[in-house]
Coordinates of C-alpha atoms in Angstrom, one line a residue:
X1055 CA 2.1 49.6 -24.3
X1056 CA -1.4 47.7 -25.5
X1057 CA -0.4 44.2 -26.1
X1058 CA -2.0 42.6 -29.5
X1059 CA -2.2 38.7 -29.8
X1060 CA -1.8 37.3 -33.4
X1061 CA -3.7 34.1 -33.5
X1062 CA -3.2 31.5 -35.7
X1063 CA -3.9 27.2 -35.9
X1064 CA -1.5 25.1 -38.2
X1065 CA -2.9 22.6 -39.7
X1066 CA 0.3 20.6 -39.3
X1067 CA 4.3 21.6 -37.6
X1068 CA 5.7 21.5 -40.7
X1069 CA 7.9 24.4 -43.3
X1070 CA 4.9 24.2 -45.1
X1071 CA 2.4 25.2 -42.6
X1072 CA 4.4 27.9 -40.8
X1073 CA 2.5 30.8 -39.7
X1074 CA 3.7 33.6 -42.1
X1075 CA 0.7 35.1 -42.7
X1076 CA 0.1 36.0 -38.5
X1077 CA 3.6 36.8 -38.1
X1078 CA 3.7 39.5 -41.2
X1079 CA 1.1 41.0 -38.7
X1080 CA 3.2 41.2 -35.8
X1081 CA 6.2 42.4 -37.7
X1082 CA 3.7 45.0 -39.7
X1083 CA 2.7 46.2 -35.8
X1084 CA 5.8 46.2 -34.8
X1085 CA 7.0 49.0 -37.4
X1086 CA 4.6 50.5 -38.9
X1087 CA 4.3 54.7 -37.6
X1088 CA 1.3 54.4 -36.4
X1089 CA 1.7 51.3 -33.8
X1090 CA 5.3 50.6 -32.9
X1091 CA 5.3 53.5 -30.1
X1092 CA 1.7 52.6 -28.5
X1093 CA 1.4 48.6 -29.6
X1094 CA 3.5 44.9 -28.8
X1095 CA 2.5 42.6 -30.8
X1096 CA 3.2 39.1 -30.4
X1097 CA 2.5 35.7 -32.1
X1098 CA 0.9 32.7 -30.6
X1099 CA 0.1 29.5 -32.8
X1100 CA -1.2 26.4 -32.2
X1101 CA -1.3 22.4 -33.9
X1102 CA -4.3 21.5 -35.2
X1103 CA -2.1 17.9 -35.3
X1104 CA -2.6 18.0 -31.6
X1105 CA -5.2 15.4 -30.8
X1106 CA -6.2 16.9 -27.4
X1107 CA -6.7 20.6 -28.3
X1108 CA -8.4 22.6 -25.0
X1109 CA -9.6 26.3 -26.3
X1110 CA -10.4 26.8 -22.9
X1111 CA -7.3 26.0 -21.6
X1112 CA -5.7 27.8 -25.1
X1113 CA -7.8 30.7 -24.3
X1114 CA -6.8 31.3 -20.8
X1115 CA -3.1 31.2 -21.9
X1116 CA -3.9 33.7 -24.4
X1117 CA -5.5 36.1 -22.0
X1118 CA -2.6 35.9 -19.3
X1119 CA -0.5 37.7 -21.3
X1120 CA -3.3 40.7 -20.6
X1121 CA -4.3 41.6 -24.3
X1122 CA -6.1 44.9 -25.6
X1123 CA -6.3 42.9 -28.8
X1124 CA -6.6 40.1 -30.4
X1125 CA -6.1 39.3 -34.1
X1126 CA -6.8 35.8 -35.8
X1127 CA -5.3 34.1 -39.4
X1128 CA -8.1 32.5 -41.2
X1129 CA -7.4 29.9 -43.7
X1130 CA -10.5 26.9 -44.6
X1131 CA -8.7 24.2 -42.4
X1132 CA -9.0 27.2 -39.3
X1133 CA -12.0 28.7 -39.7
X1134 CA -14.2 26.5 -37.0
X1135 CA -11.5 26.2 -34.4
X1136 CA -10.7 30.2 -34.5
X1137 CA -14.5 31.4 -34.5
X1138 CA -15.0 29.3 -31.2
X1139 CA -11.7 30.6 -29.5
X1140 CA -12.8 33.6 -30.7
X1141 CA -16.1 33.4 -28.5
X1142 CA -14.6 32.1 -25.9
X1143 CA -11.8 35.0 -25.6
X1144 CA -14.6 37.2 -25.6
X1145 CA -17.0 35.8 -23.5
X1146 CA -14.0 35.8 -20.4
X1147 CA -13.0 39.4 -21.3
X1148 CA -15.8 41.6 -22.9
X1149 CA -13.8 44.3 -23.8
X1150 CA -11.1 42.8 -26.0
X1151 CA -11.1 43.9 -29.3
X1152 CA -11.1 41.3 -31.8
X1153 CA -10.1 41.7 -36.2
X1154 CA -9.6 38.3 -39.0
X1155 CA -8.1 38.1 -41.8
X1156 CA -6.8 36.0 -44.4
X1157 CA -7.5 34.4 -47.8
X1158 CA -11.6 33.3 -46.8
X1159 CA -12.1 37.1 -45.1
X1160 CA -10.4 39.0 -47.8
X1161 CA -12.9 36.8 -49.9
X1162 CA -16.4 36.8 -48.2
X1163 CA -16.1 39.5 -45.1
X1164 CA -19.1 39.9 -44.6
X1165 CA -19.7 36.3 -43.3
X1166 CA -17.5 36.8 -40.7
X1167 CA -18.1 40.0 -39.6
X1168 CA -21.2 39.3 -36.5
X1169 CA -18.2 37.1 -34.9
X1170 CA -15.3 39.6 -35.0
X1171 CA -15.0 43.0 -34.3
X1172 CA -13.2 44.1 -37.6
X1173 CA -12.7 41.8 -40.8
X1174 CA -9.8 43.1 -42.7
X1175 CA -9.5 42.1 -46.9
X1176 CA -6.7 42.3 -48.6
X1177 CA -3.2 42.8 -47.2
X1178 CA -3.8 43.4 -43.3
X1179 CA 0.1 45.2 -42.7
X1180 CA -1.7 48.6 -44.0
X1181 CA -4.8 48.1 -43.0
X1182 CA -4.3 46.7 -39.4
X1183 CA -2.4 49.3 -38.1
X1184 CA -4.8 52.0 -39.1
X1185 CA -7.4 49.9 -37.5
X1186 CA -5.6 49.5 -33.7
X1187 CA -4.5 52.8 -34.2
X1188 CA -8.1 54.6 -35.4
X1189 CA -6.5 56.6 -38.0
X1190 CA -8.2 55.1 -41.1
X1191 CA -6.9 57.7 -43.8
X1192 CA -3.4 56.7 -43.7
X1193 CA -2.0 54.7 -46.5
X1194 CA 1.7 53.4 -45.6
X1195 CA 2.8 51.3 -48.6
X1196 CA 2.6 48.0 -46.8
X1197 CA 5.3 46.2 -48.8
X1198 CA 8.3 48.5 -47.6
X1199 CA 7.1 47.1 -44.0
X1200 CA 9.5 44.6 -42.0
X1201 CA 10.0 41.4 -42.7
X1202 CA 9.1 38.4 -40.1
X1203 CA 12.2 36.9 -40.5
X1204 CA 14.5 39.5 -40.6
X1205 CA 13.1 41.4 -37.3
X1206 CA 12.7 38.0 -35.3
X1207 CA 9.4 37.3 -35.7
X1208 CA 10.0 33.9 -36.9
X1209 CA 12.7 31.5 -36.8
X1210 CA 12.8 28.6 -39.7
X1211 CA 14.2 26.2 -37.0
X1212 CA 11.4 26.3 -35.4
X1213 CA 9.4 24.5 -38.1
X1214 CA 12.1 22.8 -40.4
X1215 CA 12.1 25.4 -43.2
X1216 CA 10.6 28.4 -44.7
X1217 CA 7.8 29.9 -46.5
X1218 CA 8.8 32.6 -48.2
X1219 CA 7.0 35.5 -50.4
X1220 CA 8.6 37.4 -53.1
X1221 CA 5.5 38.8 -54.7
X1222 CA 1.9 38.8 -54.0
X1223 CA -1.3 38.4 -56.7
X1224 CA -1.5 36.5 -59.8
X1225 CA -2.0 37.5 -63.3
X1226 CA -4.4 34.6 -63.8
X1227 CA -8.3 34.1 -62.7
X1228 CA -8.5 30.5 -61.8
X1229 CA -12.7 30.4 -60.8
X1230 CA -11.6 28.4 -58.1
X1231 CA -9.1 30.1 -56.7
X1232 CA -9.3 33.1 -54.0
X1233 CA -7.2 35.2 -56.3
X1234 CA -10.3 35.2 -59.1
X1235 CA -11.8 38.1 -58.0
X1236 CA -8.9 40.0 -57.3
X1237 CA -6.5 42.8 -59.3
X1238 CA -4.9 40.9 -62.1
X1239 CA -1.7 42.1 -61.6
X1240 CA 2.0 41.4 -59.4
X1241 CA 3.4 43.1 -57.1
X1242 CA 7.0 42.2 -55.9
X1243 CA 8.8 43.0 -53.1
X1244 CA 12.0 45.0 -52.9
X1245 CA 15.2 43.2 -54.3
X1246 CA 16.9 44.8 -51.2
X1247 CA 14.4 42.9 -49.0
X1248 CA 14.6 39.4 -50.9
X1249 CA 18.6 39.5 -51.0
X1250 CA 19.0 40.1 -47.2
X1251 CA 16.4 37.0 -46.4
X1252 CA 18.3 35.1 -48.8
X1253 CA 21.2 35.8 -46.5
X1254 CA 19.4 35.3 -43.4
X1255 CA 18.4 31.7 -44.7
X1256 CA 22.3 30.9 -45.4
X1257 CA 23.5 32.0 -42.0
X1258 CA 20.1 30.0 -40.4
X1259 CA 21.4 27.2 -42.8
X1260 CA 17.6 26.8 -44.0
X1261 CA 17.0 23.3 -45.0
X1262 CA 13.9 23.9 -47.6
X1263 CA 12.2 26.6 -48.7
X1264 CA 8.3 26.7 -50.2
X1265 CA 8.6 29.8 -52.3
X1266 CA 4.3 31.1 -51.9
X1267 CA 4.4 33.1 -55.8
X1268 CA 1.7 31.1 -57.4
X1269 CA 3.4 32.4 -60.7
X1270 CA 7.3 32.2 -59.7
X1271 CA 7.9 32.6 -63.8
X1272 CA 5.6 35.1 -64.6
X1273 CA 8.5 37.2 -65.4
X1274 CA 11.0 35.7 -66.9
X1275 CA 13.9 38.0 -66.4
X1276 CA 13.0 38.1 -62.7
X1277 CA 13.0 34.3 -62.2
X1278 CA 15.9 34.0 -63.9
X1279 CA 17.9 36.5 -62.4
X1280 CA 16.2 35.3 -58.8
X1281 CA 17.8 31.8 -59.2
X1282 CA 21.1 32.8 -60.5
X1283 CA 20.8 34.6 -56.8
X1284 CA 19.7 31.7 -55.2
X1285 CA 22.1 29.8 -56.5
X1286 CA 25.1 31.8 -55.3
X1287 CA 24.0 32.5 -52.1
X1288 CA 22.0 29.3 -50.4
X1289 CA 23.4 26.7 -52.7
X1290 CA 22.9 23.9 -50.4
X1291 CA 18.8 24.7 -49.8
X1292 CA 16.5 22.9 -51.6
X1293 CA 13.5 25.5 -53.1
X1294 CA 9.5 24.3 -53.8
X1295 CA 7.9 26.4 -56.4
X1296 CA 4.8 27.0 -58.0
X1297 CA 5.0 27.7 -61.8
X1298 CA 2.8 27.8 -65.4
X1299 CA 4.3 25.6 -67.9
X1300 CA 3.7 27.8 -70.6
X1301 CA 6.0 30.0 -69.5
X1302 CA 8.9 27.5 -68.9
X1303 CA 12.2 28.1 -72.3
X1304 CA 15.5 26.4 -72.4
X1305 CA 16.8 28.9 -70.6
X1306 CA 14.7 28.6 -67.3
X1307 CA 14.3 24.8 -66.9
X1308 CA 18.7 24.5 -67.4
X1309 CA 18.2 27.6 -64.5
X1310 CA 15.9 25.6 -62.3
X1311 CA 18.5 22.2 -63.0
X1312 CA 21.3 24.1 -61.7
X1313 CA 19.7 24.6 -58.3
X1314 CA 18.3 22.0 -55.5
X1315 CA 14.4 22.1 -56.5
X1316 CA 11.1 20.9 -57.6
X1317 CA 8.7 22.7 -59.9
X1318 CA 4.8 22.4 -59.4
X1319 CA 2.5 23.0 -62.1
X1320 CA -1.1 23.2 -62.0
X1321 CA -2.5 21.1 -64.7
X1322 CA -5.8 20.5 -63.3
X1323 CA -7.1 18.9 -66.1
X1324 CA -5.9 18.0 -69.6
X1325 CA -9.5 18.8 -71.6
X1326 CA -9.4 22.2 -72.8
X1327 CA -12.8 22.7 -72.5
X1328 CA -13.1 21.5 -69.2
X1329 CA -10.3 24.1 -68.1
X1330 CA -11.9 27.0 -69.8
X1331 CA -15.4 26.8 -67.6
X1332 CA -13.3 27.8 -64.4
X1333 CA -11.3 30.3 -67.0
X1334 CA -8.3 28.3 -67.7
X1335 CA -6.0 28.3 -70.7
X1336 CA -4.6 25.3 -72.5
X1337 CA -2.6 24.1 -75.1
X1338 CA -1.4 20.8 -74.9
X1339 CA 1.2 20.7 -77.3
X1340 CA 3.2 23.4 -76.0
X1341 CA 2.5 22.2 -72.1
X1342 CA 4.1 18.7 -73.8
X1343 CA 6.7 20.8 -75.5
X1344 CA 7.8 23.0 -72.6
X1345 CA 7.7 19.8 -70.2
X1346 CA 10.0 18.1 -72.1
X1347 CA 12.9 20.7 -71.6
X1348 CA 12.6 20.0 -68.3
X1349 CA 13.0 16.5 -68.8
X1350 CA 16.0 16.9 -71.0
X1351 CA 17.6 19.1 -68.0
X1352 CA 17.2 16.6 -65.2
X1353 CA 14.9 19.5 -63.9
X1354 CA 12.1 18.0 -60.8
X1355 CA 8.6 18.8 -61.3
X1356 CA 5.2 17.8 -60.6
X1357 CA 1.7 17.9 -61.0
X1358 CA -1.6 19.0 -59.9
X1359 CA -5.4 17.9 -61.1
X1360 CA -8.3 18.3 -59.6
X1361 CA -11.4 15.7 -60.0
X1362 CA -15.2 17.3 -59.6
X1363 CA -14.1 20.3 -62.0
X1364 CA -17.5 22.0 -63.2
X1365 CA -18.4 19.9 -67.1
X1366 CA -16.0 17.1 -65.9
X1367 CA -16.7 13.7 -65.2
X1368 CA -14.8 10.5 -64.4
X1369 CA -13.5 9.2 -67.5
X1370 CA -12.2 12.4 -68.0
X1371 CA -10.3 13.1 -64.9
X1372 CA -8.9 9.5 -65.7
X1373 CA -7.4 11.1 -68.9
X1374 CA -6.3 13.7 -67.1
X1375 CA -4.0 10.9 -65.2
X1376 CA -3.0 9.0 -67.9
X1377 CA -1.8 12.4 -69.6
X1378 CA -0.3 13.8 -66.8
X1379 CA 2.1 10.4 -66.2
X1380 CA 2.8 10.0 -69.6
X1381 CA 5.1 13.0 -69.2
X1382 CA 7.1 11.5 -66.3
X1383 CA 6.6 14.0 -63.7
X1384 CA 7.8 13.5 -59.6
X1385 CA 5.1 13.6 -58.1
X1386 CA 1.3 13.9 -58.9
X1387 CA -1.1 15.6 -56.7
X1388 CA -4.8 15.5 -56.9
X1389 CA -7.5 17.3 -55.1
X1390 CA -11.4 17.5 -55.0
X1391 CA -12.8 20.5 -56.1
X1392 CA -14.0 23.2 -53.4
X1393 CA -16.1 26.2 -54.2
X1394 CA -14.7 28.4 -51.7
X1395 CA -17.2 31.3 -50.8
X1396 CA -15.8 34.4 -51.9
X1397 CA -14.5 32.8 -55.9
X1398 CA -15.9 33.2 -59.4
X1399 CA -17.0 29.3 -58.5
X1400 CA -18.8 30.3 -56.0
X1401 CA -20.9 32.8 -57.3
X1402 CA -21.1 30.4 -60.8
X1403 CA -22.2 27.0 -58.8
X1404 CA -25.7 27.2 -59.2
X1405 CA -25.1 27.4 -63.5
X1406 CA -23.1 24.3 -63.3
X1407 CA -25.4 22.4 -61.1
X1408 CA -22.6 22.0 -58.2
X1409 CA -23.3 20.7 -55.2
X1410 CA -20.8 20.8 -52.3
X1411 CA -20.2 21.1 -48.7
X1412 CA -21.7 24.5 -47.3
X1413 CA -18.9 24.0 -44.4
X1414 CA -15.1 24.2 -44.2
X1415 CA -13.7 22.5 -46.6
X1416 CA -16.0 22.8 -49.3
X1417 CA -15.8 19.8 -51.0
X1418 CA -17.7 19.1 -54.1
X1419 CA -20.2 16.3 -53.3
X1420 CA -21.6 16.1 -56.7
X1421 CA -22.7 17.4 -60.3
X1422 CA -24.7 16.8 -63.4
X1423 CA -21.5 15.1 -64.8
X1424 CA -19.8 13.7 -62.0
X1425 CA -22.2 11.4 -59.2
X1426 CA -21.3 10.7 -55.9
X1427 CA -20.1 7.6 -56.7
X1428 CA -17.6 9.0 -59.1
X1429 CA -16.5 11.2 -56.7
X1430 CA -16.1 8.5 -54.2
X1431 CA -14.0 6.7 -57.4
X1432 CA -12.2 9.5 -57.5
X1433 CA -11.0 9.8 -54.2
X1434 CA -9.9 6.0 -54.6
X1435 CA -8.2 6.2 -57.6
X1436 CA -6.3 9.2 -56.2
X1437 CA -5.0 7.3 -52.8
X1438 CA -3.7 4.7 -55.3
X1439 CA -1.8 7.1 -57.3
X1440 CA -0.3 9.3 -54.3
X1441 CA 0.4 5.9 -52.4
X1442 CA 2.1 4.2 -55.5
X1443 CA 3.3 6.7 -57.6
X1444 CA 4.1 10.0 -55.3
X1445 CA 5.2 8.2 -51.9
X1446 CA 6.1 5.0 -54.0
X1447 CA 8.9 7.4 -55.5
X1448 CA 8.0 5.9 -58.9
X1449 CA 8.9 7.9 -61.7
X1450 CA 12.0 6.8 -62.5
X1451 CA 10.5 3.2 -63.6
X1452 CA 6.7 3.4 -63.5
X1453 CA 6.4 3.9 -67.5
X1454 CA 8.7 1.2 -68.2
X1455 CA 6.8 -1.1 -66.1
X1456 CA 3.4 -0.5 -67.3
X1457 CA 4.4 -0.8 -70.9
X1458 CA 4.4 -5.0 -71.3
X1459 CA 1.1 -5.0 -69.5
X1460 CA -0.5 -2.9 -72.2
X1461 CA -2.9 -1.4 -70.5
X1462 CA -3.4 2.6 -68.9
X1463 CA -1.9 3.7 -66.0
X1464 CA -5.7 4.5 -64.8
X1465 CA -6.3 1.0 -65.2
X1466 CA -3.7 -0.4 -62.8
X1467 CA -3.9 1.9 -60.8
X1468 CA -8.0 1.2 -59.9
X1469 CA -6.6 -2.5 -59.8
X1470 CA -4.1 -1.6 -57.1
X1471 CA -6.7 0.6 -55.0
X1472 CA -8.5 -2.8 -55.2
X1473 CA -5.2 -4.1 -53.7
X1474 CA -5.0 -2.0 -50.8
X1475 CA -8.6 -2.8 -50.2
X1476 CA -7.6 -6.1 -49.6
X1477 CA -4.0 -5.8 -48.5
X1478 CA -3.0 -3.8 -45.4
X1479 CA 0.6 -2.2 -45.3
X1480 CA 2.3 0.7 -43.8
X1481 CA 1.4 3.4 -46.1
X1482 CA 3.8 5.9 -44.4
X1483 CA 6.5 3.5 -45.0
X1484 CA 9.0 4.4 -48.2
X1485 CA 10.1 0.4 -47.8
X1486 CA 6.9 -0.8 -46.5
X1487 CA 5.3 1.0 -49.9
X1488 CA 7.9 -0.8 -51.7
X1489 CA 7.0 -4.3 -50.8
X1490 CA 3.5 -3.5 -51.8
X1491 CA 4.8 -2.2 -55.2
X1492 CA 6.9 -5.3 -56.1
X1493 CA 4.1 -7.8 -54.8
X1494 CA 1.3 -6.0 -57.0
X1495 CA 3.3 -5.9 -59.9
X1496 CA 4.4 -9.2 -59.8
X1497 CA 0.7 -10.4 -59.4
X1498 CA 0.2 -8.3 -62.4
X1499 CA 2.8 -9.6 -64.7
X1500 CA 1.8 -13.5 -63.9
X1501 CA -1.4 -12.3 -64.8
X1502 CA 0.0 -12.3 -68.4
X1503 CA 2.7 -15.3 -68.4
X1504 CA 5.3 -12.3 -68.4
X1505 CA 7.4 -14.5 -65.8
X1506 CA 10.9 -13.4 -67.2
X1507 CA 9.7 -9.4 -67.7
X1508 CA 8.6 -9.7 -63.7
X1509 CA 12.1 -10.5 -63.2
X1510 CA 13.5 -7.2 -64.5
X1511 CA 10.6 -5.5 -63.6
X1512 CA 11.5 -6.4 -60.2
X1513 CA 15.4 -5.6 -60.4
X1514 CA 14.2 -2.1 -61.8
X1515 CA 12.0 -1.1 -58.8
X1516 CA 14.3 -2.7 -56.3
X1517 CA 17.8 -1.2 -57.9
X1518 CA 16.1 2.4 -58.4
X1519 CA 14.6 2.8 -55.2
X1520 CA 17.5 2.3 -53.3
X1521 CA 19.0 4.7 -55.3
X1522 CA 15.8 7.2 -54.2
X1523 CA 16.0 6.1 -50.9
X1524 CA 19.7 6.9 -50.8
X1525 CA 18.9 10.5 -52.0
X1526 CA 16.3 11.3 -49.7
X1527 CA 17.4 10.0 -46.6
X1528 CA 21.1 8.9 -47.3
X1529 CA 20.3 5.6 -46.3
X1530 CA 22.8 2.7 -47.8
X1531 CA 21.7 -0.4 -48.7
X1532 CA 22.6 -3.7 -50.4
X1533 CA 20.4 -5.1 -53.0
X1534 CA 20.0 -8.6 -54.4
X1535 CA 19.5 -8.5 -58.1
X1536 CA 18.9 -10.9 -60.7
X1537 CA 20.7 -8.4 -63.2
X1538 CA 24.1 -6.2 -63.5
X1539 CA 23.0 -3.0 -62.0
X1540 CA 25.1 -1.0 -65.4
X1541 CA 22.8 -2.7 -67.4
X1542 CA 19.5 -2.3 -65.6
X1543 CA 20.7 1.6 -65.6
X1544 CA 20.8 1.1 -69.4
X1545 CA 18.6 2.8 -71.9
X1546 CA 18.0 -0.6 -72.7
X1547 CA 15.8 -1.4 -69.6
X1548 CA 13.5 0.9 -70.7
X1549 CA 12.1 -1.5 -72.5
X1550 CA 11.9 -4.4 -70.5
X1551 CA 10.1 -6.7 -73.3
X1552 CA 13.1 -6.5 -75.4
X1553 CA 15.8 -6.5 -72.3
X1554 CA 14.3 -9.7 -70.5
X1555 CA 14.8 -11.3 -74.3
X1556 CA 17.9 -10.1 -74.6
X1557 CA 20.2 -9.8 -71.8
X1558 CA 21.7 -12.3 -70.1
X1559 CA 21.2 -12.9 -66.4
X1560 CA 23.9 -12.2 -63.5
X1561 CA 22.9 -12.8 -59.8
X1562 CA 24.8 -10.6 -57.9
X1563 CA 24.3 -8.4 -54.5
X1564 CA 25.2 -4.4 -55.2
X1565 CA 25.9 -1.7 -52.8
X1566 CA 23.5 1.4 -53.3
X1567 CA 25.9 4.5 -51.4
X1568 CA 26.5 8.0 -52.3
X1569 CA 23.5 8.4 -54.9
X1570 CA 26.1 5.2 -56.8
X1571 CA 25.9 1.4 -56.9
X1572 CA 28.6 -0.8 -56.5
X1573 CA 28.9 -4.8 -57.2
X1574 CA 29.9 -6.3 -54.2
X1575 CA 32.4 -9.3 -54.6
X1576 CA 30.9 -12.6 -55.2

């Protein structure tokens, strides 16, 4: 049998960066009718973590295992590393027959098409096969094909976790996005298929799973009836998903509550007009509305903007912030625009004045409304806010301790970038991160005679991380606290102004165990 090579470079070993899209390649090889008899396919992936990468040495390993063929996964982050392999493979063995594919080929083949031998666009399990096989006119359905993890292909242990598809496309056209120029329309997988991975990831005992639907709710009844499923059957696995916030009732965020989870939503910005130049819909008072549901249910979520976006500027993506915290989410991710070849962006750059990197990964550099200094603001502010507020674990006290200082979360947050400037620290550390927290905020406070609020502002960060820490790792720990813990956990805290006024002090050390505190004896 000809052996084919799927090649693929993480950009990390991590659930996250698991190579699915390589290994749906292999499995699609492995069954489809017009390879499984003639072709093996196998995977072969690669760190880009790994400081000390050799594609000579890499190639050479690849060729020992004497391939006819040679297939690579393209993503932005690859693209570089993959091309030169590529030449490499081919300059040792003139014969082998290379193909790419992915999100960046699907989107611009022609670019790559003078360094492999066939670009494939769209969904390579149907189109690969016919290509290795040279029967071009058949048309196999590629989503009844096998799936990676069912036939072996991949193993979650392996990487920590899952990625796993239940649908592909997206009803929306994001500019931005790869999916922009594609059919706007979904198409799932088989419930048969989705049911026996779901059991394949409770016998595995699969830790987390990143669920890849960039809509998860955009059918209701389907999401809903998909996490009554997952909640029967991998109860104990926590799921990442990708969802619109319009599209979030009652009814879904109690669903999403009931299961171990965190919601994503892709904000972007909070200016309507802003969001409709890259052909984005928004209404803020139902996004606020539908939010709050999922705060009333205890539900996770988080956020993602994106500074550089074409109109935008840096007093607005500030607002975008300030908005985006006010609503209390988990986390808050934000991104620099890239005008990936291949988008609606792409082709509309030269309208909106953008400027950007003409190399992986595309960055904007700059635009009539946004300078390269605002970028480079930008970038600052957004370290400050990931470092603080994501990896700070912050949520459950940040808008109760920006409130006495009376100013915007923008605002302290360029005043803590300033910090780090001047103050080193561990920023991979959770405790490290909290040391940081309670020395800035402290600083901040005495700025404005608050002695007594830094007090309780102090017990609050201390008292709740422990309790965060304790969740995410396990990890017990005893706090000393200048307040009962019960009362600190009040409603009352909230509103540290009025709690430092009126409750009275108790020094006391507390056990933080179980997701519980306890007072210790005195």
């Amino acid at each position: 049998m000809k052996k084919v090579i799927c090649v693929t470079a993480l950009v990390e070993t991590s659930p996250q960066a698991l190579p699915l899209g390589a290994a749906c390649i292999v499995s699609a090889i492995k069954s489809h009718p017009l390879t499984r008899d003639e072709f093996d396919a196998e995977l072969f992936y690669f760190s880009l973590e790994d400081k000390e990468i050799d594609l000579e040495k890499t190639a050479e390993k690849i060729l020992s295992k004497n391939p006819y063929s040679v297939g690579f996964s393209i993503y932005v982050w690859n693209r570089k590393i993959l091309e030169n392999l590529c030449k490499i493979l081919k300059s040792k063995k003139t014969d082998l027959v290379t193909f790419a594919g992915g999100p960046e080929v699907t989107a611009h083949p022609e670019v790559f098409a003078s360094s492999f031998d066939h670009v494939t666009s769209g969904a390579g399990e149907t189109d690969v096969p016919c290509f290795l096989s040279g029967k071009n006119d058949f048309n196999a359905p590629a989503f009844e094909l096998t799936s990676p993890y069912l036939d072996g292909t991949l193993d979650p242990s392996d990487f920590g976790g899952a990625l796993w598809e239940l649908a592909r496309g997206c009803p929306f056209k994001c500019s931005y996005c790869y999916e922009s120029k594609g059919e706007k329309k979904i198409r799932y997988f088989s419930e048969d298929r989705l049911l026996k991975e779901l059991d394949f990831f409770s016998a595995k005992k699969v830790p987390q799973v990143f669920v890849l639907d960039p809509t998860y709710n955009a059918n209701r009844q389907r999401a809903l009836k998909m996490l009554k499923t997952i909640k029967e059957k991998t109860p104990d696995t926590f799921y990442y998903f990708e969802a619109r916030a319009e599209f979030i009732d009652r009814d879904l965020a109690k669903a999403f509550a009931e299961i171990p989870c965190s919601l994503q939503f892709g904000l972007q910005s909070s200016n309507e007009n802003i969001l409709k130049n890259v052909n984005r819909t928004f209404n803020k008072k139902q996004f606020v509305k539908n939010v709050s549901l999922l705060n009333e249910t205890g539900a996770i979520f988080g956020f993602d903007l994106i500074w550089g976006l074409p109109g935008d500027n840096y007093k607005g993506f500030k607002e975008s912030i300030d908005f985006a915290l006010s609503l209390y989410p988990n986390n808050l991710e934000l991104f620099c625009l890239s005008v990936l070849p291949g988008t609606a962006l792409f082709d509309d750059a030269p309208k909106f004045g953008l400027e950007y990197m003409k190399e992986p990964p595309y960055n904007l550099l700059r635009s009539p409304t946004f300078s390269e200094s605002d970028m480079a603001k930008a970038k600052k502010i957004a370290n400050a806010v990931n470092i603080f507020y994501t990896e700070g674990r912050a949520v459950t006290w940040f808008n109760a301790v920006l409130y006495p200082l009376k100013m915007k979360a923008t605002d302290f947050f360029e005043r803590f970038a300033d910090y780090m400037k001047s103050n080193s620290f561990d920023c991979c550390n959770f405790l490290s991160i909290q040391k940081a927290q309670l020395d800035f905020v402290k600083t901040q406070y005495l700025k404005k005679n608050l002695k007594n609020e830094a007090d309780v502002a102090h017990d609050l960060i201390v008292l709740n991380n422990a309790l965060s820490e304790c969740t995410a790792s396990g990890r017990e720990s005893v706090v000393e606290l200048s307040f009962h813990p019960d009362d600190l956990m009040s409603e009352y805290a909230q509103d540290i102004k009025f709690f430092a006024a009126n409750c009275g002090r108790y020094k006391n050390k507390t056990k933080v165990a179980n997701n519980d505190w306890k007072v210790l004896k005195k």
